[in-house]
Short mmCIF file of C-alpha atoms in Angstrom, two decimals:
data_model
loop_
_atom_site.label_atom_id
_atom_site.label_comp_id
_atom_site.label_asym_id
_atom_site.label_seq_id
_atom_site.Cartn_x
_atom_site.Cartn_y
_atom_site.Cartn_z
CA UNK V 290 -35.45 -81.90 69.85
CA UNK V 291 -34.30 -79.38 67.31
CA UNK V 292 -35.46 -79.60 63.71
CA UNK V 293 -33.14 -81.85 61.72
CA UNK V 294 -32.95 -81.68 57.98
CA UNK V 295 -33.65 -85.01 56.33
CA UNK V 296 -33.17 -86.19 52.77
CA UNK V 297 -33.63 -89.28 50.64
CA UNK V 298 -32.34 -89.62 47.10
CA UNK V 299 -32.91 -92.84 45.25
CA UNK V 300 -30.39 -93.71 42.56
CA UNK V 301 -31.63 -95.14 39.26
CA UNK V 302 -31.36 -98.88 38.76
CA UNK V 303 -31.99 -101.77 36.51
CA UNK V 304 -31.89 -103.41 33.17
CA UNK V 305 -35.27 -101.73 32.78
CA UNK V 306 -35.37 -98.42 30.95
CA UNK V 307 -36.41 -95.42 33.03
CA UNK V 308 -39.97 -94.39 32.39
CA UNK V 309 -41.76 -91.12 33.01
CA UNK V 310 -41.67 -89.80 36.55
CA UNK V 311 -44.44 -91.21 38.69
CA UNK V 312 -45.26 -90.76 42.35
CA UNK V 313 -45.71 -93.97 44.36
CA UNK V 314 -48.95 -94.48 46.19
CA UNK V 315 -49.39 -92.51 49.43
CA UNK V 316 -46.50 -90.19 48.72
CA UNK V 317 -47.57 -87.54 51.23
CA UNK V 318 -44.71 -85.81 53.01
CA UNK V 319 -45.09 -83.98 56.31
CA UNK V 320 -43.57 -80.55 56.71
CA UNK V 321 -41.36 -79.77 59.69
CA UNK V 322 -40.10 -83.38 60.06
CA UNK V 323 -38.26 -84.47 63.20
CA UNK V 324 -36.29 -87.64 62.44
CA UNK V 325 -32.65 -87.98 63.45
CA UNK V 326 -31.40 -89.74 60.37
CA UNK V 327 -27.82 -88.77 59.58
CA UNK V 328 -27.59 -85.68 61.73
CA UNK V 329 -24.09 -84.23 61.20
CA UNK V 330 -24.21 -82.69 64.68
CA UNK V 331 -24.38 -86.19 66.15
CA UNK V 332 -21.37 -87.29 64.17
CA UNK V 333 -23.16 -90.24 62.58
CA UNK V 334 -22.88 -88.76 59.08
CA UNK V 335 -19.28 -88.66 57.91
CA UNK V 336 -18.05 -87.31 54.59
CA UNK V 337 -14.60 -88.87 54.88
CA UNK V 338 -13.61 -92.53 54.52
CA UNK V 339 -14.68 -94.52 57.56
CA UNK V 340 -11.59 -96.71 57.99
CA UNK V 341 -10.91 -95.59 61.56
CA UNK V 342 -13.58 -94.43 63.95
CA UNK V 343 -13.17 -91.92 66.74
CA UNK V 344 -11.87 -93.30 70.02
CA UNK V 345 -15.22 -92.49 71.61
CA UNK V 346 -16.58 -95.77 70.22
CA UNK V 347 -19.04 -96.91 67.58
CA UNK V 348 -22.72 -96.28 67.12
CA UNK V 349 -24.93 -97.78 64.44
CA UNK V 350 -27.73 -95.90 62.69
CA UNK V 351 -30.42 -98.30 61.46
CA UNK V 352 -33.47 -97.25 59.45
CA UNK V 353 -36.76 -99.09 59.16
CA UNK V 354 -40.04 -98.73 57.29
CA UNK V 355 -43.28 -98.35 59.25
CA UNK V 356 -46.91 -99.24 58.44
CA UNK V 357 -48.04 -95.58 58.48
CA UNK V 358 -46.40 -95.63 55.83
CA UNK V 359 -43.25 -93.93 56.98
CA UNK V 360 -39.56 -94.19 57.82
CA UNK V 361 -37.91 -94.03 61.21
CA UNK V 362 -34.46 -94.81 62.57
CA UNK V 363 -32.80 -95.96 65.73
CA UNK V 364 -29.30 -95.01 66.85
CA UNK V 365 -27.82 -98.06 68.59
CA UNK V 366 -24.98 -97.83 71.10
CA UNK V 367 -23.28 -101.21 71.73
CA UNK V 368 -23.74 -102.46 75.30
CA UNK V 369 -25.31 -105.41 77.07
CA UNK V 370 -28.11 -104.81 76.25
CA UNK V 371 -27.57 -102.39 73.34
CA UNK V 372 -29.10 -98.96 73.92
CA UNK V 373 -31.49 -97.75 71.23
CA UNK V 374 -32.41 -94.10 70.76
CA UNK V 375 -35.56 -93.97 68.63
CA UNK V 376 -36.58 -90.83 66.75
CA UNK V 377 -39.68 -89.25 65.25
CA UNK V 378 -41.23 -91.02 62.28
CA UNK V 379 -41.10 -89.32 58.90
CA UNK V 380 -44.11 -89.93 56.67
CA UNK V 381 -43.06 -91.60 53.42
CA UNK V 382 -44.41 -93.95 50.77
CA UNK V 383 -45.12 -97.57 51.51
CA UNK V 384 -42.06 -99.70 50.76
CA UNK V 385 -41.46 -103.42 50.60
CA UNK V 386 -37.66 -103.31 50.25
CA UNK V 387 -35.15 -100.56 51.07
CA UNK V 388 -31.43 -100.42 50.33
CA UNK V 389 -28.76 -98.53 52.27
CA UNK V 390 -29.37 -94.79 52.65
CA UNK V 391 -26.21 -92.85 51.78
CA UNK V 392 -26.03 -89.32 53.15
CA UNK V 393 -24.40 -86.49 51.22
CA UNK V 394 -23.68 -83.00 52.51
CA UNK V 395 -22.61 -80.39 49.95
CA UNK V 396 -22.37 -76.61 50.08
CA UNK V 397 -25.79 -76.40 48.44
CA UNK V 398 -27.67 -79.52 49.55
CA UNK V 399 -28.14 -82.22 52.16
CA UNK V 400 -29.76 -85.43 50.96
CA UNK V 401 -29.68 -89.23 50.92
CA UNK V 402 -29.65 -91.56 47.95
CA UNK V 403 -31.08 -95.05 47.95
CA UNK V 404 -33.50 -97.39 46.18
CA UNK V 405 -36.83 -98.83 47.21
CA UNK V 406 -39.42 -101.30 45.96
CA UNK V 407 -43.13 -100.72 46.35
CA UNK V 408 -45.01 -103.95 45.67
CA UNK V 409 -43.18 -105.18 42.55
CA UNK V 410 -42.05 -101.80 41.23
CA UNK V 411 -38.65 -100.21 41.66
CA UNK V 412 -38.36 -96.45 42.22
CA UNK V 413 -35.64 -93.86 42.26
CA UNK V 414 -35.94 -90.31 43.50
CA UNK V 415 -34.40 -87.40 45.36
CA UNK V 416 -35.63 -85.70 48.50
CA UNK V 417 -33.88 -82.49 49.54
CA UNK V 418 -34.03 -80.85 52.94
CA UNK V 419 -32.57 -77.46 52.08
CA UNK V 420 -35.51 -75.81 53.83
CA UNK V 421 -37.79 -76.85 56.67
CA UNK V 422 -40.11 -78.54 54.20
CA UNK V 423 -38.99 -81.76 52.56
CA UNK V 424 -38.89 -81.73 48.76
CA UNK V 425 -39.15 -85.37 47.63
CA UNK V 426 -39.22 -86.48 44.00
CA UNK V 427 -39.80 -89.97 42.69
CA UNK V 428 -39.29 -91.65 39.34
CA UNK V 429 -40.63 -95.02 38.39
CA UNK V 430 -37.94 -97.33 37.03
CA UNK V 431 -40.18 -100.23 36.14
CA UNK V 432 -42.00 -103.35 37.26
CA UNK V 433 -40.66 -106.88 37.44
CA UNK V 434 -39.21 -106.86 40.95
CA UNK V 435 -41.86 -109.01 42.63
CA UNK V 436 -39.61 -112.07 42.92
CA UNK V 437 -36.90 -110.23 44.88
CA UNK V 438 -36.95 -110.78 48.63
CA UNK V 439 -33.77 -108.83 49.44
CA UNK V 440 -31.98 -105.87 47.80
CA UNK V 441 -28.66 -104.40 48.96
CA UNK V 442 -26.19 -101.93 47.45
CA UNK V 443 -22.43 -101.52 47.58
CA UNK V 444 -20.80 -98.17 46.96
CA UNK V 445 -17.06 -97.75 46.40
CA UNK V 446 -16.37 -94.01 46.27
CA UNK V 447 -12.79 -93.59 47.58
CA UNK V 448 -10.63 -93.85 44.46
CA UNK V 449 -11.21 -94.15 40.73
CA UNK V 450 -12.79 -96.07 39.25
CA UNK V 451 -15.79 -95.57 41.51
CA UNK V 452 -18.50 -98.19 41.28
CA UNK V 453 -21.94 -99.02 42.65
CA UNK V 454 -23.53 -102.47 42.55
CA UNK V 455 -27.03 -103.64 43.32
CA UNK V 456 -27.53 -107.21 44.54
CA UNK V 457 -30.92 -108.91 44.55
CA UNK V 458 -31.91 -112.24 46.08
CA UNK V 459 -34.72 -113.87 44.10
CA UNK V 460 -37.22 -116.57 44.98
CA UNK V 461 -35.81 -118.60 42.06
CA UNK V 462 -32.72 -119.28 44.17
CA UNK V 463 -30.32 -116.95 42.36
CA UNK V 464 -28.37 -113.87 43.46
CA UNK V 465 -28.45 -111.14 40.79
CA UNK V 466 -25.93 -108.34 40.32
CA UNK V 467 -26.32 -104.98 38.53
CA UNK V 468 -23.74 -102.23 37.95
CA UNK V 469 -24.47 -98.52 37.98
CA UNK V 470 -24.37 -97.00 34.52
CA UNK V 471 -25.29 -93.34 34.55
CA UNK V 472 -28.84 -92.98 35.82
CA UNK V 473 -29.59 -96.69 35.43
CA UNK V 474 -27.99 -100.05 36.21
CA UNK V 475 -26.97 -102.77 33.77
CA UNK V 476 -27.36 -106.46 34.48
CA UNK V 477 -24.17 -108.42 35.21
CA UNK V 478 -25.75 -111.83 35.37
CA UNK V 479 -26.69 -114.02 38.30
CA UNK V 480 -25.29 -116.71 40.56
CA UNK V 481 -27.39 -119.85 41.26
CA UNK V 482 -27.29 -121.83 44.49
CA UNK V 483 -28.88 -119.37 46.94
CA UNK V 484 -32.27 -121.04 47.35
CA UNK V 485 -31.89 -121.54 51.09
CA UNK V 486 -30.74 -118.00 51.89
CA UNK V 487 -32.92 -115.44 53.64
CA UNK V 488 -31.38 -112.10 54.76
CA UNK V 489 -28.30 -110.17 53.63
CA UNK V 490 -26.29 -106.99 54.02
CA UNK V 491 -22.96 -105.68 52.66
CA UNK V 492 -19.91 -105.85 54.98
CA UNK V 493 -17.04 -105.11 52.57
CA UNK V 494 -16.66 -103.01 49.42
CA UNK V 495 -13.41 -102.35 47.58
CA UNK V 496 -12.15 -102.23 43.98
CA UNK V 497 -11.61 -106.01 43.80
CA UNK V 498 -14.69 -107.46 45.46
CA UNK V 499 -17.78 -106.98 47.59
CA UNK V 500 -18.63 -109.20 50.54
CA UNK V 501 -22.20 -109.89 51.59
CA UNK V 502 -23.15 -111.27 55.00
CA UNK V 503 -26.06 -113.66 54.52
CA UNK V 504 -28.24 -115.87 56.68
CA UNK V 505 -29.98 -119.07 55.67
CA UNK V 506 -33.52 -120.10 56.52
CA UNK V 507 -31.99 -122.79 58.74
CA UNK V 508 -30.09 -120.16 60.74
CA UNK V 509 -26.53 -120.35 59.39
CA UNK V 510 -24.43 -117.22 58.84
CA UNK V 511 -22.19 -117.00 55.75
CA UNK V 512 -19.96 -114.47 54.06
CA UNK V 513 -20.26 -114.33 50.28
CA UNK V 514 -17.31 -112.65 48.57
CA UNK V 515 -18.19 -111.58 45.04
CA UNK V 516 -15.18 -110.59 42.91
CA UNK V 517 -15.66 -107.56 40.69
CA UNK V 518 -14.77 -109.61 37.60
CA UNK V 519 -18.12 -110.48 36.05
CA UNK V 520 -17.21 -114.08 35.21
CA UNK V 521 -15.86 -115.00 38.67
CA UNK V 522 -17.99 -117.10 41.00
CA UNK V 523 -18.71 -116.07 44.62
CA UNK V 524 -16.58 -117.45 47.45
CA UNK V 525 -18.66 -118.63 50.41
CA UNK V 526 -17.37 -119.08 53.97
CA UNK V 527 -19.40 -120.39 56.89
CA UNK V 528 -19.24 -118.09 59.92
CA UNK V 529 -21.74 -119.87 62.20
CA UNK V 530 -23.91 -122.90 61.51
CA UNK V 531 -26.89 -121.91 63.70
CA UNK V 532 -28.46 -119.05 65.62
CA UNK V 533 -29.59 -116.58 62.93
CA UNK V 534 -32.83 -118.05 61.56
CA UNK V 535 -35.13 -115.44 63.12
CA UNK V 536 -33.93 -112.45 61.10
CA UNK V 537 -35.81 -111.11 58.08
CA UNK V 538 -33.18 -108.43 57.38
CA UNK V 539 -29.70 -107.31 58.43
CA UNK V 540 -27.83 -104.00 58.72
CA UNK V 541 -24.07 -103.57 59.17
CA UNK V 542 -21.56 -100.79 59.76
CA UNK V 543 -17.80 -100.77 60.22
CA UNK V 544 -16.42 -100.42 63.74
CA UNK V 545 -12.84 -99.77 64.80
CA UNK V 546 -9.60 -99.82 62.81
CA UNK V 547 -9.22 -103.61 62.50
CA UNK V 548 -12.08 -104.29 60.13
CA UNK V 549 -14.69 -105.12 62.76
CA UNK V 550 -18.43 -104.71 62.18
CA UNK V 551 -21.57 -104.00 64.13
CA UNK V 552 -24.37 -106.16 62.73
CA UNK V 553 -28.04 -105.82 63.64
CA UNK V 554 -30.67 -108.40 62.77
CA UNK V 555 -34.40 -107.69 62.63
CA UNK V 556 -37.03 -110.19 63.81
CA UNK V 557 -40.36 -109.31 62.22
CA UNK V 558 -42.29 -111.73 64.44
CA UNK V 559 -41.42 -109.75 67.57
CA UNK V 560 -40.80 -106.27 66.05
CA UNK V 561 -37.35 -106.34 67.61
CA UNK V 562 -33.70 -105.95 66.68
CA UNK V 563 -30.61 -107.73 68.02
CA UNK V 564 -27.07 -106.40 67.77
CA UNK V 565 -23.76 -108.24 67.39
CA UNK V 566 -20.12 -107.22 67.29
CA UNK V 567 -18.04 -109.22 64.82
CA UNK V 568 -14.35 -109.20 64.10
CA UNK V 569 -13.00 -108.95 60.57
CA UNK V 570 -14.68 -111.83 58.81
CA UNK V 571 -12.60 -114.97 58.42
CA UNK V 572 -15.01 -117.86 58.17
CA UNK V 573 -15.51 -119.87 61.36
CA UNK V 574 -12.58 -118.04 63.00
CA UNK V 575 -14.65 -114.84 63.11
CA UNK V 576 -15.26 -113.65 66.67
CA UNK V 577 -18.96 -113.02 67.30
CA UNK V 578 -20.26 -111.23 70.42
CA UNK V 579 -24.00 -111.03 71.00
CA UNK V 580 -25.18 -107.88 72.77
CA UNK V 581 -28.82 -108.94 72.81
CA UNK V 582 -32.07 -107.16 72.07
CA UNK V 583 -32.00 -103.44 71.32
CA UNK V 584 -33.78 -101.50 74.08
CA UNK V 585 -35.78 -98.29 73.90
CA UNK V 586 -38.68 -99.28 71.66
CA UNK V 587 -40.07 -101.64 69.05
CA UNK V 588 -39.66 -101.70 65.28
CA UNK V 589 -43.14 -101.97 63.74
CA UNK V 590 -42.02 -102.31 60.11
CA UNK V 591 -41.05 -105.27 57.96
CA UNK V 592 -37.33 -104.66 57.58
CA UNK V 593 -34.26 -102.63 58.50
CA UNK V 594 -31.49 -101.05 56.42
CA UNK V 595 -28.14 -99.34 57.10
CA UNK V 596 -27.77 -95.55 57.20
CA UNK V 597 -24.32 -94.18 56.45
CA UNK V 598 -22.36 -91.50 54.62
CA UNK V 599 -21.73 -91.71 50.88
CA UNK V 600 -17.95 -91.85 51.37
CA UNK V 601 -17.93 -94.35 54.22
CA UNK V 602 -16.42 -97.63 53.09
CA UNK V 603 -17.05 -101.06 54.58
CA UNK V 604 -13.88 -103.10 55.18
CA UNK V 605 -15.32 -106.08 57.06
CA UNK V 606 -13.48 -108.75 55.05
#
């Protein structure tokens, strides 16, 4: 496999003030990496709005952390069973939580931006792959993230005003929201009532609202629409009452021109992923097709996350 340039940039976050740059533990980076994350030649990194996919069909790029520590990804083609194409692991820092990786290709650079938590500390950084050797940088945002069990980001980049939100699910039963403000994020408050929820991913992002897809510990699947207005409460709709208890994390990507989504759930007990096709979300009327377990390999990490282009927009609800 040819050398593929790889990049990870982690946007700043939090009500915490940015501190001096600090490298997370075990931050070694291997030269001459061979992962397939967001390879433009494969067509899985798009720099135009993803409201209509090519007629050739949909594929889903899903990243995961590994115990090495490292990062790998699997390109999943929907089928029964779904076909997974696993790629070479890239050595990275140990992470407990990872948000969506957004790829950006410019005339001068190719990189990804995202956020990660190591233990209870949140980091931001940039890793460029302008040469054959990765050039990662990391900056410590601050501690205080131990209670969060899930972190996801939304990114609306089509029209002004652009916005980026960070959502965090805490062990105290609340869902927290932060808004990007320059190199940091500012707190927008929290929503109680999420004590029984377990995994989540973003399935819709637009100027008026974001929609999260969330599972409960009992196995139910819900959509949670969160209006952009800070004082407005989330709107919850039950999609399925059972069947999703096994998943520690979720990853979604848009599919087709009718608002459909490919959703992959990760089962940490079996190091396996399961893919679903879902119609545009509409509560219990949502069509859900299970493709089954992803073939081609196992996922030895503790969670998965979506990989997409910075200008791709989710329109799942």
